[in-house]
Coordinates of C-alpha atoms in Angstrom, one line a residue:
M1 CA -49.0 97.3 44.5
P2 CA -46.7 95.7 47.0
H3 CA -47.7 93.8 49.9
A4 CA -47.6 96.5 52.8
A5 CA -45.1 97.4 55.1
V6 CA -46.1 97.6 58.8
F7 CA -44.6 99.6 61.5
V8 CA -45.8 98.9 65.1
A9 CA -45.0 101.2 68.2
S10 CA -57.6 104.4 63.7
M11 CA -77.1 117.5 50.0
A12 CA -78.2 118.3 47.2
G13 CA -78.4 115.0 44.8
L14 CA -77.4 115.5 40.9
P15 CA -79.6 114.0 38.1
S16 CA -77.9 110.3 37.5
T17 CA -76.2 112.0 34.4
T18 CA -74.3 113.6 35.6
R19 CA -70.3 113.4 34.8
A20 CA -69.6 111.7 37.6
E21 CA -71.2 109.1 37.1
Q22 CA -70.0 108.3 33.7
V23 CA -67.0 108.4 34.8
A24 CA -67.6 106.1 37.3
Q25 CA -68.4 103.7 34.4
A26 CA -65.3 103.7 32.8
P27 CA -62.5 101.3 32.5
A28 CA -59.5 101.6 34.9
A29 CA -56.9 103.5 32.8
E30 CA -56.5 107.6 33.3
T31 CA -59.3 109.8 33.1
K32 CA -60.2 113.3 32.8
P33 CA -60.4 114.6 36.6
I34 CA -63.9 116.2 37.9
A35 CA -64.6 119.0 39.9
C36 CA -64.8 118.0 43.7
D37 CA -68.5 119.6 43.8
E38 CA -69.4 117.0 40.8
L39 CA -69.4 114.1 43.1
A40 CA -72.6 115.6 44.8
G41 CA -74.8 113.0 44.8
L42 CA -72.9 110.6 43.2
S43 CA -73.8 106.9 43.3
I44 CA -71.4 104.3 43.8
P45 CA -72.2 100.4 42.6
A46 CA -71.7 97.8 44.9
S47 CA -69.6 96.6 42.9
V48 CA -66.5 98.7 43.7
T49 CA -66.0 96.2 46.3
S50 CA -65.9 92.6 46.7
L51 CA -67.8 92.3 50.0
A52 CA -71.5 92.6 49.5
T53 CA -73.5 96.1 50.1
S54 CA -76.1 98.0 48.6
G55 CA -74.2 100.3 46.8
A56 CA -72.9 103.7 48.1
K57 CA -73.9 107.6 47.7
V58 CA -72.2 110.6 48.5
T59 CA -74.0 112.7 51.0
S60 CA -72.2 116.1 50.9
V61 CA -69.8 117.8 49.6
A62 CA -67.7 120.5 51.6
A63 CA -65.0 122.7 50.1
Q64 CA -62.8 123.6 52.8
P65 CA -60.4 127.1 52.7
A66 CA -57.2 127.1 52.9
S67 CA -56.3 127.9 57.1
G68 CA -53.6 128.1 59.7
T69 CA -49.7 129.1 59.3
G70 CA -46.9 127.6 59.8
A71 CA -47.0 123.9 61.1
K72 CA -50.3 124.1 61.4
A73 CA -51.3 125.9 57.7
V74 CA -53.5 123.4 55.4
G75 CA -54.3 124.2 52.1
A76 CA -57.5 124.2 50.4
F77 CA -59.5 120.7 50.6
C78 CA -62.8 119.5 49.5
R79 CA -64.4 117.4 52.3
V80 CA -66.4 114.4 50.6
L81 CA -69.3 112.8 52.9
V82 CA -70.3 109.2 51.6
E83 CA -72.8 106.4 53.0
I84 CA -72.0 102.9 52.3
A85 CA -75.4 101.1 52.5
P86 CA -76.3 97.5 53.9
V87 CA -77.7 94.4 52.6
D88 CA -80.1 94.0 55.6
P89 CA -82.2 96.9 55.3
K90 CA -82.5 96.9 59.6
A91 CA -78.8 97.8 59.5
P92 CA -77.4 101.2 60.0
P93 CA -74.7 102.3 56.9
I94 CA -71.1 102.8 57.2
K95 CA -70.6 106.4 57.2
A96 CA -67.7 107.7 55.6
E97 CA -65.2 111.2 55.4
V98 CA -63.0 111.7 52.2
N99 CA -60.8 114.8 52.3
F100 CA -59.1 115.7 48.7
P101 CA -56.4 118.2 49.0
E102 CA -56.5 120.9 46.0
H103 CA -52.7 119.9 45.6
W104 CA -52.7 116.5 45.8
N105 CA -49.0 114.3 45.9
G106 CA -50.8 111.0 44.6
K107 CA -50.5 108.9 48.1
A108 CA -53.5 108.4 50.7
L109 CA -53.9 107.7 54.0
M110 CA -56.7 105.6 55.5
Y111 CA -57.5 106.6 59.6
G112 CA -58.9 103.9 61.8
G113 CA -61.1 104.1 64.8
G114 CA -61.1 103.1 68.4
G115 CA -62.6 101.5 70.7
Y116 CA -65.9 100.3 69.6
N117 CA -66.0 102.9 67.3
G118 CA -69.1 104.5 66.2
V119 CA -67.7 108.0 65.3
I120 CA -65.7 109.2 62.3
L121 CA -62.8 110.1 64.2
S122 CA -60.4 113.8 62.4
T123 CA -59.2 112.1 59.5
G124 CA -58.0 116.1 58.9
G125 CA -55.7 115.7 62.0
T126 CA -52.5 114.7 63.4
L127 CA -50.8 110.8 63.6
R128 CA -49.9 109.2 67.3
L129 CA -46.7 110.7 68.8
Q130 CA -46.5 113.1 65.5
P131 CA -44.3 116.1 66.5
P132 CA -45.9 119.5 66.9
D133 CA -43.8 121.2 64.1
V134 CA -44.3 118.8 61.4
P135 CA -47.6 119.5 59.2
I136 CA -50.3 117.2 59.6
P137 CA -50.6 114.6 56.2
L138 CA -53.7 116.6 54.9
A139 CA -51.3 119.7 54.3
R140 CA -48.9 117.8 52.9
G141 CA -50.7 116.9 50.5
F142 CA -52.3 113.2 51.1
V143 CA -55.8 112.3 50.4
T144 CA -56.9 111.1 54.1
F145 CA -60.1 109.0 54.9
G146 CA -61.8 106.6 57.6
G147 CA -65.6 105.6 58.4
D148 CA -67.6 104.7 61.6
S149 CA -67.5 100.6 61.2
G150 CA -71.1 101.1 60.4
H151 CA -72.8 102.5 63.6
E152 CA -73.1 105.5 65.8
G153 CA -72.7 105.5 69.0
A154 CA -69.1 105.9 70.2
N155 CA -68.6 103.1 73.3
R156 CA -72.1 101.2 72.8
G157 CA -72.1 98.1 71.7
D158 CA -76.1 97.0 71.0
F159 CA -75.1 97.3 67.6
A160 CA -73.6 94.1 67.9
L161 CA -77.2 92.6 68.1
N162 CA -77.3 92.9 63.9
E163 CA -75.3 90.4 62.1
E164 CA -74.2 92.9 59.2
A165 CA -73.2 95.5 61.8
L166 CA -71.0 93.2 63.9
R167 CA -69.6 91.6 61.2
N168 CA -69.2 95.7 59.6
Y169 CA -67.4 96.5 62.8
A170 CA -65.0 93.4 63.6
F171 CA -63.4 94.0 60.1
D172 CA -66.1 94.5 56.8
S173 CA -66.7 98.3 57.0
V174 CA -62.7 98.6 56.4
K175 CA -62.5 97.2 53.3
K176 CA -65.4 98.7 52.0
T177 CA -64.2 101.9 53.2
R178 CA -61.3 101.4 51.7
D179 CA -62.4 100.1 48.2
V180 CA -65.3 103.2 48.0
A181 CA -62.5 105.7 48.7
T182 CA -60.0 104.4 46.8
H183 CA -62.7 104.2 44.2
L184 CA -63.3 108.2 44.9
I185 CA -59.6 109.0 44.6
K186 CA -59.4 107.9 41.0
L187 CA -62.7 109.6 39.9
R188 CA -61.7 112.9 41.7
Y189 CA -58.3 113.4 40.3
G190 CA -58.5 111.0 37.3
R191 CA -55.8 108.4 38.6
P192 CA -55.7 106.2 41.1
H193 CA -53.7 106.6 44.2
E194 CA -49.5 105.7 44.0
K195 CA -49.4 104.8 47.6
L196 CA -52.0 103.9 50.2
Y197 CA -51.2 104.0 54.3
F198 CA -52.9 103.2 57.5
H199 CA -52.6 104.7 60.5
G200 CA -54.4 103.0 63.7
S201 CA -54.3 103.0 67.1
S202 CA -55.9 100.5 70.0
N203 CA -58.6 99.0 67.4
G204 CA -57.9 101.1 64.8
G205 CA -54.6 99.1 64.8
K206 CA -56.5 95.9 65.0
E207 CA -58.2 97.2 61.8
A208 CA -54.8 97.8 60.0
L209 CA -53.8 93.8 61.2
G210 CA -57.3 93.0 59.7
L211 CA -57.1 94.4 56.4
I212 CA -53.0 93.5 56.1
Q213 CA -53.8 89.9 56.8
R214 CA -56.4 89.4 54.3
Y215 CA -55.7 91.9 51.6
P216 CA -52.1 92.2 51.6
D217 CA -52.1 93.9 48.4
D218 CA -54.8 96.6 49.3
L219 CA -52.1 98.5 51.6
D220 CA -48.5 99.8 51.1
G221 CA -47.8 100.2 54.6
A222 CA -49.4 100.8 57.8
M223 CA -48.5 102.5 61.4
V224 CA -49.9 100.5 64.2
F225 CA -49.6 101.6 68.1
W226 CA -51.0 99.1 70.6
P227 CA -53.4 96.8 68.7
A228 CA -56.1 95.6 70.7
T229 CA -56.1 92.6 69.3
H230 CA -57.0 89.2 71.4
I231 CA -60.6 90.9 72.4
G232 CA -62.2 87.6 73.8
T233 CA -59.5 87.2 76.4
A234 CA -58.9 91.0 76.7
H235 CA -62.9 91.6 77.7
L236 CA -62.9 88.4 80.3
Q237 CA -59.6 90.5 81.6
F238 CA -61.6 93.5 81.9
G239 CA -64.8 91.8 83.2
R240 CA -62.6 90.2 86.3
I241 CA -60.6 93.5 87.2
A242 CA -64.3 95.5 87.2
R243 CA -65.9 92.1 89.5
A244 CA -62.9 93.2 92.0
F245 CA -63.5 97.0 92.4
A246 CA -67.2 96.3 92.5
A247 CA -66.8 94.5 95.8
P248 CA -68.2 96.2 99.0
G249 CA -65.5 98.5 100.1
A250 CA -62.6 97.7 96.9
Y251 CA -63.5 100.9 94.9
L252 CA -60.4 104.0 95.6
S253 CA -61.7 107.6 95.8
M254 CA -59.2 110.0 94.0
S255 CA -57.4 110.9 96.7
Q256 CA -56.5 107.4 97.7
R257 CA -55.4 106.7 94.1
K258 CA -52.7 109.9 94.4
V259 CA -52.1 108.2 97.2
V260 CA -50.9 105.1 95.7
L261 CA -49.2 106.9 92.9
D262 CA -47.1 109.1 95.8
A263 CA -46.2 105.4 97.3
A264 CA -45.1 103.7 94.1
L265 CA -43.2 107.2 93.2
E266 CA -41.3 107.3 96.2
A267 CA -39.7 103.1 96.5
C268 CA -39.6 103.0 92.6
D269 CA -37.9 106.6 91.4
G270 CA -34.4 105.8 92.4
L271 CA -34.7 102.3 90.3
D272 CA -32.9 103.3 87.4
G273 CA -30.1 104.7 89.4
I274 CA -31.6 108.6 89.5
R275 CA -33.9 109.8 91.7
D276 CA -36.0 113.0 89.3
E277 CA -39.6 112.1 90.4
V278 CA -40.0 110.6 87.5
I279 CA -40.5 106.2 87.7
S280 CA -38.1 105.0 84.6
N281 CA -37.8 101.3 85.2
A282 CA -41.7 100.5 85.2
R283 CA -41.3 96.7 85.0
A284 CA -39.0 96.6 87.8
C285 CA -41.7 98.6 89.8
Q286 CA -44.6 96.6 88.4
Q287 CA -42.1 93.1 90.5
T288 CA -40.9 94.7 93.6
F289 CA -43.2 97.3 95.2
D290 CA -45.0 95.7 97.8
P291 CA -48.6 98.1 99.0
D292 CA -48.9 96.0 102.1
K293 CA -45.5 97.8 103.4
A294 CA -44.6 100.6 101.2
T295 CA -44.9 103.6 102.9
V296 CA -46.1 107.6 101.7
D297 CA -44.3 110.1 103.8
G298 CA -43.4 107.8 106.7
R299 CA -47.1 106.5 106.9
P300 CA -47.7 102.5 106.0
L301 CA -50.4 102.7 102.7
R302 CA -52.1 100.0 104.3
C303 CA -54.4 101.4 106.7
L304 CA -53.8 99.9 110.2
D305 CA -56.2 97.1 111.6
G306 CA -59.4 99.3 111.9
A307 CA -58.9 102.3 110.7
V308 CA -61.2 103.9 108.4
D309 CA -59.9 106.4 106.1
R310 CA -60.7 107.2 102.8
D311 CA -57.8 109.6 101.9
S312 CA -54.7 108.5 103.5
C313 CA -54.6 104.5 103.1
L314 CA -55.9 101.6 101.5
S315 CA -57.7 99.0 103.1
D316 CA -57.1 95.4 102.3
V317 CA -59.8 94.7 99.9
Q318 CA -58.6 98.0 97.9
I319 CA -55.3 96.3 97.9
G320 CA -56.2 92.9 96.7
A321 CA -58.5 94.6 93.6
L322 CA -55.1 96.6 93.0
K323 CA -53.3 93.2 92.4
V324 CA -56.3 92.0 90.4
M325 CA -55.6 94.7 88.1
G326 CA -52.3 93.8 87.8
S327 CA -52.3 90.4 87.7
P328 CA -52.4 88.1 84.3
L329 CA -55.9 86.7 83.5
K330 CA -55.3 82.5 83.4
L331 CA -57.9 80.2 81.6
D332 CA -58.4 76.5 82.5
A333 CA -59.4 76.1 78.9
P334 CA -58.3 78.4 75.5
L335 CA -61.4 80.3 74.0
A336 CA -62.2 79.2 70.3
S337 CA -59.9 81.1 69.2
G338 CA -56.8 79.5 71.2
E339 CA -56.9 82.3 73.3
K340 CA -55.6 80.9 77.2
G341 CA -54.9 84.2 78.9
Y342 CA -54.5 87.9 79.1
P343 CA -51.7 89.7 80.3
G344 CA -52.2 92.0 83.8
F345 CA -51.9 96.0 83.7
Y346 CA -49.0 98.1 84.9
V347 CA -51.0 99.7 88.3
W348 CA -47.8 100.8 90.5
G349 CA -46.7 103.9 89.5
V350 CA -49.6 104.7 87.0
D351 CA -52.1 107.5 87.5
L352 CA -55.1 106.0 87.6
G353 CA -57.1 109.5 87.6
W354 CA -56.8 111.0 90.9
R355 CA -57.4 115.1 89.6
E356 CA -60.1 116.7 86.7
T357 CA -57.9 119.9 86.2
D358 CA -57.5 119.9 82.5
D359 CA -58.2 118.3 79.5
L360 CA -55.7 115.4 80.1
A361 CA -56.6 115.1 83.4
K362 CA -59.7 114.1 82.6
G363 CA -59.2 111.9 79.8
V364 CA -56.5 110.0 82.3
L365 CA -59.7 109.6 84.7
T366 CA -62.0 108.6 81.9
Q367 CA -60.0 105.7 80.7
G368 CA -57.9 104.9 84.5
L369 CA -60.9 103.9 87.4
G370 CA -63.3 107.2 86.2
K371 CA -65.7 108.4 89.5
V372 CA -68.2 106.0 89.8
A373 CA -67.8 102.5 91.3
P374 CA -68.2 99.4 88.8
A375 CA -72.3 98.1 88.4
Y376 CA -74.5 96.3 86.8
P377 CA -75.4 97.7 84.0
A378 CA -72.5 99.9 83.1
A379 CA -73.4 103.9 83.5
P380 CA -71.8 106.8 82.6
G381 CA -68.5 107.9 84.7
M382 CA -67.7 104.0 85.6
P383 CA -64.4 102.6 84.8
F384 CA -63.5 102.7 81.4
L385 CA -62.7 98.6 81.0
H386 CA -65.6 97.7 83.7
A387 CA -67.8 99.4 80.6
F388 CA -66.3 97.7 78.0
A389 CA -66.4 94.5 79.6
D390 CA -70.5 95.1 80.1
Q391 CA -71.5 96.0 76.1
Y392 CA -69.5 93.0 75.3
A393 CA -71.1 90.6 78.0
R394 CA -74.7 91.8 76.8
F395 CA -74.4 92.8 73.7
F396 CA -71.3 90.3 72.1
V397 CA -72.1 87.4 73.9
T398 CA -75.6 86.8 75.3
R399 CA -77.1 88.9 72.8
N400 CA -79.3 90.3 75.0
P401 CA -79.5 93.4 76.4
G402 CA -81.1 92.7 79.8
E403 CA -79.0 90.3 80.6
A404 CA -77.0 92.5 83.0
G405 CA -78.2 91.9 86.5
R406 CA -77.4 88.6 85.6
I407 CA -74.1 88.1 83.6
S408 CA -72.5 89.2 87.5
T409 CA -73.8 86.5 89.3
R410 CA -72.5 84.3 86.1
R411 CA -68.9 85.8 86.3
D412 CA -69.3 84.8 90.1
Q413 CA -69.9 81.4 89.5
A414 CA -67.0 81.1 86.9
S415 CA -64.5 82.7 88.8
G416 CA -63.5 79.1 89.6
R417 CA -62.4 78.9 86.2
I418 CA -60.9 82.0 85.8
A419 CA -58.2 82.7 87.7

């Protein structure tokens, strides 16, 4: 198989004598296909992957009838759930899902995770930026599969207290899931896949790049969107930004976020030569917008001295927090990985979450500044970046869940070394 090409722009058991298990022990040549329900209860030997496991087992098999119409039509397929057992009995298993179309095109697509994983994303769903009139991969005959990376619970970092679970999240689960899924493909159809691709964004993008670097012959191609690389400095930057918004009076109300967005639109809309209520030249807006001098409908964005208004202007400490968010992290000394810093985020002209009128707006709010000011330990409703930084510090770095109260102090003490 050639090295992967990358596009960058995530029940009832059967006895041990079933035909599926007999096929599982057969050599790699083509064999007789087996019905999907014959996979139920199948035990998969640890030898199917080069990484250490205690084997795997099919836990569920469910036939799915054809559904939908037009571009949303999906033919009949079989959904199989698998658990890959850890070596450490205290570590959680890797849970994976494999969808076998009735009419297979000979190809397979692996879906990456997101964030701290902990859930199986929709392996029967769409691709990033997929046009609405294009059928999903499963409908086009692809076997689709993915896993939870070896723990349950989205946006929770406590799994990292277990070494094997941490290794699974860092990379190992991707290889293990890939190998178990391709083993099942050969059992189901009696022949191996012809092509295998990977689709992932954010942490899923990181997973794709990691698989390609370590096992380039395991994939034929990958679609990678905004991969979450440089994880060490990324979390330091997240924590730096959270500390800025956690300062007294620094957190912006939802109304104030709308005022900042409106001010940037007034100042930056015409930077591309056309005033159309769209900031097309976003980079120039970040470089030229000055919140200290900006106006909104003729009123200063910066509150006048002594003003207290949580709706129509920003205080100096709030403007300062936004500037921190937009500025790069710079370290005096590199991390062990060689990372020396992390870029700032686009702030001016960006929706930081000023409404929750629909699902899209709620998603922006959740991944923006949230609804609750940052505090330690992180809690629901707080900014997305803060939640990740807090989990990373407590469970990945200090490995002590009770460190939350002291992490803030340590960050403050380290501020002289982090610009």
